[in-house]
């Protein structure tokens, strides 16, 4: 069966940042994994170039819209090329074939009666290219997704009968519990659909930078809604509506998206596909957001991280490793140079790099850089069994996009190798003239490194090619079959001397995030507060009367008629999640909180807020810049005590 893997297509209103790189790295690793296994795989990425937002960005930059789109699209493509992203096609929504495909899709939906013409009056957020109802707005004006102010727009529009797909969508979610992954994200989508779907306005007359209407409909005032245009890229890239040349890859095996665009992919997209009588993708994989040193990245704060800058400083494959190892799929992750350097030094340099260096050293000393696997099984059955067990466990993690668990498990191979060297001390055996035994241990470890590098290949393709070259073999589908599927040993290794692959890093290689400007007013307050605190000291026992625990937000929704409150369900490791009503709506959207690890006061007397029971309180810090939740530096189990 063929595989089809996609990234979202990136808006061309600014250059790539680390969040874009993350989606691309996951998708690339998954595509490489499938290709390594010999699956017929197609991997798509590209750029999303229409809409008012792009038109406005071009104007701000005093450029023609197409010229501007060309330039930014090229920066994405060049970056992915520089990063060796193994895409099979880079689609642009300004490609002629794409536009034809979208028009064809529009005609099919229209002919089916799924698209009709009417008027739309609503609050429109230009930044999100989305209409909202009055009740969805924050404080009657602001976009619930990005917080920017919305405009009232009344225009003639074509509508897609999204409402008629409500039941079919709910049925699909129920019958395919893995459609949305991780599964914990499905609830927010299901609740949204259950809340009632309104027909979707799928054309605009307020701007012109979009796909024109099909000739058969003859309505030049309208251009297509950018999300209809953009979502269709996943099939137009395969030739939908034109050559049909690669449609055999459809349906996609997985479509990766950030959690902020899950709704478009898990509701609108499947409904469009149903209307076109096309099958639905197997999985929509929704990943979390990257923050920098705990703060959301934004251009205005000046803390956006450029993937190119990081890759230039630390190496792109180290970055891939870090991002895919650091964060459980679906959860938010924090980019800190400290955490990055720690992983390079301890996992890449110590565990993997040292093991390789030891093999180069020992093979040179004991057997002129040639290693024969002839005696491995005789002396190392135990280690080989342990190694096979680890390798057998890996596929499931990758199938669930759990790259952090995949890598964690994979690293057990290096422990097996290092332990074997310590236990069997080949240098002692050499002195005791038990050369066969000594060489068997060296060969065991060489085999461990060979197999580990095959399995690490999708995550660190070039680095593992160097490791394979050092060991004297090639990573490809043939070696995957032989060494992984058939569990064979590599008969002979011809070791090449290679300089250390992961030099230790002692100090950050990039400037740290800019520090907030000191605020004299704030500092005065701090001094006053310290004085007050000194008069009010407590015993440590008093502190421990408060039970603080890690909670994981499993559900979050707005409280109607309240501009301040959000209603959350927080898992504290107890039988049922607790309901917590928190005054954080001005600072967080409900979707952004799902799966967040938070700190909860767990033994607070329950209280009622706007008639709703609240069984806990979230810790947060607030100053004149706003409020932020206090969260653990790394994810911890629900219910973990704090203190
Ligand atoms: N053009 C739309 C997608 C259309 S797909 C048919 C879009 N583009 S985007 O450039 O704004 O975002 C692309 C992807 O980057 C989204 O999946 C988004 O979630 C992801 N990220 C943007 N900022 C991010 C972080 N800070 N962290 C992780 N990913 C984030 O949306």
XYZ file of C-alpha atoms in Angstrom, residues 77-340:
264
model
C 11.923 26.075 -0.696
C 15.574 27.084 -0.413
C 15.553 26.467 3.313
C 14.040 22.998 2.929
C 16.595 22.234 0.207
C 19.402 23.404 2.431
C 17.971 21.216 5.205
C 17.774 18.203 2.868
C 14.039 17.836 3.261
C 13.090 14.881 1.084
C 9.850 16.262 -0.383
C 8.603 14.768 -3.632
C 6.708 17.908 -4.565
C 6.740 21.519 -3.413
C 3.334 22.900 -4.283
C 2.449 26.574 -4.548
C -1.186 27.629 -4.520
C -0.345 30.043 -7.331
C 0.590 27.061 -9.572
C -1.718 26.874 -12.594
C -2.516 23.182 -12.074
C -3.482 23.816 -8.484
C -5.832 26.636 -9.467
C -7.459 24.425 -12.108
C -7.889 21.636 -9.560
C -9.560 23.977 -7.069
C -11.928 25.259 -9.749
C -12.789 21.693 -10.683
C -13.519 20.849 -7.049
C -15.755 23.926 -6.798
C -17.692 22.810 -9.873
C -18.177 19.302 -8.525
C -19.466 20.591 -5.175
C -21.679 23.137 -6.921
C -23.138 20.554 -9.304
C -23.905 18.337 -6.335
C -25.858 21.148 -4.663
C -23.351 21.491 -1.839
C -22.545 25.107 -2.786
C -25.184 27.858 -3.017
C -25.176 31.676 -3.253
C -26.385 33.977 -0.457
C -25.302 36.961 1.642
C -22.953 36.917 4.513
C -22.700 39.390 7.319
C -20.199 38.653 9.990
C -17.132 39.547 11.959
C -14.072 38.800 9.903
C -10.538 38.323 11.154
C -8.135 39.184 8.339
C -5.219 37.543 10.066
C -6.964 34.165 10.435
C -8.962 34.596 7.209
C -12.005 33.451 9.187
C -15.513 34.694 9.975
C -16.766 34.540 13.557
C -20.214 34.895 15.066
C -20.941 37.574 17.658
C -20.891 35.017 20.461
C -17.531 33.631 19.401
C -15.823 37.019 19.692
C -13.906 37.997 22.783
C -15.477 41.081 24.358
C -17.680 41.521 21.302
C -14.784 42.559 19.085
C -11.650 40.439 19.174
C -10.814 37.251 17.301
C -11.052 34.238 19.652
C -8.089 32.596 17.884
C -5.482 35.336 17.570
C -6.939 38.145 19.716
C -6.735 40.738 16.924
C -9.635 43.065 16.281
C -12.219 41.909 13.709
C -14.161 43.893 11.063
C -17.832 43.616 10.200
C -18.197 42.527 6.606
C -21.395 42.089 4.600
C -20.928 40.546 1.235
C -22.442 38.266 -1.303
C -20.927 34.871 -0.947
C -21.130 31.284 -2.059
C -21.678 28.914 0.836
C -20.656 25.317 1.338
C -23.329 23.225 3.083
C -21.101 22.292 5.985
C -24.131 21.864 8.241
C -25.345 18.865 6.248
C -22.118 17.011 7.032
C -22.445 17.248 10.809
C -23.748 13.706 11.321
C -21.403 12.164 8.774
C -18.427 13.821 10.484
C -19.483 12.678 13.950
C -19.963 9.167 12.609
C -16.520 9.217 11.047
C -14.846 10.327 14.305
C -16.701 7.581 16.194
C -15.784 4.878 13.702
C -12.173 6.009 13.316
C -10.911 6.878 16.781
C -7.409 7.362 15.343
C -8.511 9.880 12.723
C -7.326 12.701 14.969
C -4.039 12.062 16.694
C -3.148 12.269 19.475
C -6.557 10.981 20.491
C -6.703 13.492 23.340
C -7.253 16.227 20.746
C -10.364 14.620 19.280
C -12.712 15.907 21.993
C -12.294 19.555 21.160
C -13.175 18.809 17.538
C -16.127 16.582 18.402
C -17.503 19.193 20.823
C -17.155 21.877 18.199
C -19.124 19.826 15.676
C -21.729 18.858 18.278
C -22.123 22.558 19.051
C -23.615 22.901 15.550
C -21.939 23.664 12.229
C -22.965 26.671 10.140
C -22.593 26.672 6.390
C -19.217 27.986 5.384
C -18.686 31.031 3.230
C -16.283 29.831 0.531
C -15.854 32.892 -1.684
C -14.952 36.542 -1.124
C -15.695 39.723 -3.044
C -13.691 42.069 -0.804
C -10.333 41.309 -2.434
C -9.052 39.822 -5.659
C -5.902 37.883 -4.761
C -7.352 34.396 -4.942
C -8.336 31.562 -7.250
C -10.957 32.794 -9.722
C -14.347 31.134 -10.031
C -14.619 28.328 -12.614
C -15.616 29.518 -16.105
C -18.789 27.440 -15.928
C -20.118 29.546 -13.022
C -19.292 32.963 -14.545
C -19.220 35.156 -11.469
C -16.086 37.269 -11.722
C -16.759 39.296 -8.582
C -15.804 36.340 -6.412
C -12.542 34.647 -5.588
C -12.230 31.482 -3.533
C -11.932 31.499 0.206
C -8.290 30.897 1.018
C -8.935 27.839 3.211
C -10.906 26.063 0.464
C -8.097 26.892 -1.945
C -5.376 25.874 0.520
C -6.873 22.594 1.747
C -7.391 21.408 -1.809
C -3.597 21.492 -2.321
C -3.363 18.033 -0.793
C -5.164 16.529 -3.778
C -4.340 19.013 -6.536
C -0.672 18.164 -5.865
C -1.527 14.621 -6.955
C -3.219 15.869 -10.094
C -6.825 16.180 -8.904
C -8.862 17.948 -11.565
C -5.983 17.943 -14.073
C -3.638 15.057 -14.848
C -4.821 12.761 -12.019
C -1.318 11.356 -12.388
C -0.565 10.611 -8.730
C -4.073 10.232 -7.325
C -3.219 6.631 -6.415
C -1.482 8.072 -3.340
C -4.764 9.423 -2.023
C -5.984 9.052 0.760
C -3.086 10.446 2.763
C -1.658 8.188 5.438
C -0.989 11.178 7.676
C -1.405 14.929 7.395
C 0.618 16.841 9.960
C -0.720 20.154 11.240
C -0.216 22.445 14.220
C -2.982 22.377 16.820
C -4.138 25.859 15.769
C -5.236 24.606 12.357
C -6.656 21.278 13.475
C -10.253 22.482 13.125
C -9.766 23.273 9.439
C -8.250 19.861 8.806
C -10.528 17.761 10.965
C -13.850 19.451 10.088
C -13.796 21.475 6.856
C -11.365 19.259 4.981
C -13.174 15.942 5.568
C -16.486 17.622 4.713
C -15.040 18.922 1.403
C -13.698 15.452 0.660
C -17.053 13.818 1.398
C -18.678 16.267 -0.957
C -16.140 15.314 -3.652
C -16.706 11.611 -2.955
C -13.064 11.190 -2.066
C -11.918 9.037 0.858
C -10.719 10.763 4.036
C -7.088 10.805 5.198
C -6.191 8.035 7.631
C -4.783 10.381 10.266
C -4.603 14.067 11.022
C -1.596 14.403 13.313
C -1.843 17.591 15.379
C 1.328 18.760 17.071
C 1.782 21.375 19.776
C 3.472 24.749 19.725
C 7.067 25.702 20.288
C 7.770 28.478 22.735
C 11.111 30.129 23.511
C 12.362 29.936 27.074
C 8.751 29.459 28.135
C 7.368 32.398 26.152
C 5.269 32.346 23.021
C 7.343 33.449 20.070
C 6.300 36.641 18.374
C 7.939 39.084 16.018
C 7.058 42.037 18.251
C 8.847 40.467 21.247
C 11.824 39.853 19.005
C 12.148 36.272 20.251
C 11.289 34.360 17.085
C 13.886 31.720 16.384
C 15.131 31.328 12.866
C 15.735 27.665 12.048
C 18.545 28.707 9.733
C 20.316 30.538 12.538
C 20.037 27.489 14.827
C 21.111 25.108 12.095
C 24.116 27.281 11.246
C 25.164 27.307 14.893
C 24.391 23.732 15.949
C 23.850 21.704 12.784
C 20.487 20.944 11.236
C 20.507 17.269 12.202
C 21.208 18.066 15.834
C 18.224 20.395 15.661
C 16.046 17.659 14.151
C 17.147 15.288 16.871
C 16.475 17.809 19.626
C 13.020 18.826 18.416
C 11.823 15.290 17.803
C 13.308 13.962 21.055
C 12.349 16.796 23.376
C 8.582 16.950 22.968
C 5.871 14.302 23.179
C 3.869 14.543 19.975
C 0.866 16.819 20.496
C 2.299 18.731 23.427
C 3.863 22.162 23.483
C 7.629 22.315 23.620
C 10.097 24.864 24.785
C 13.204 25.787 22.869
C 16.002 26.551 25.239
C 19.647 26.401 24.260
C 20.464 24.848 27.649
C 18.157 21.880 27.024
C 19.438 21.598 23.451
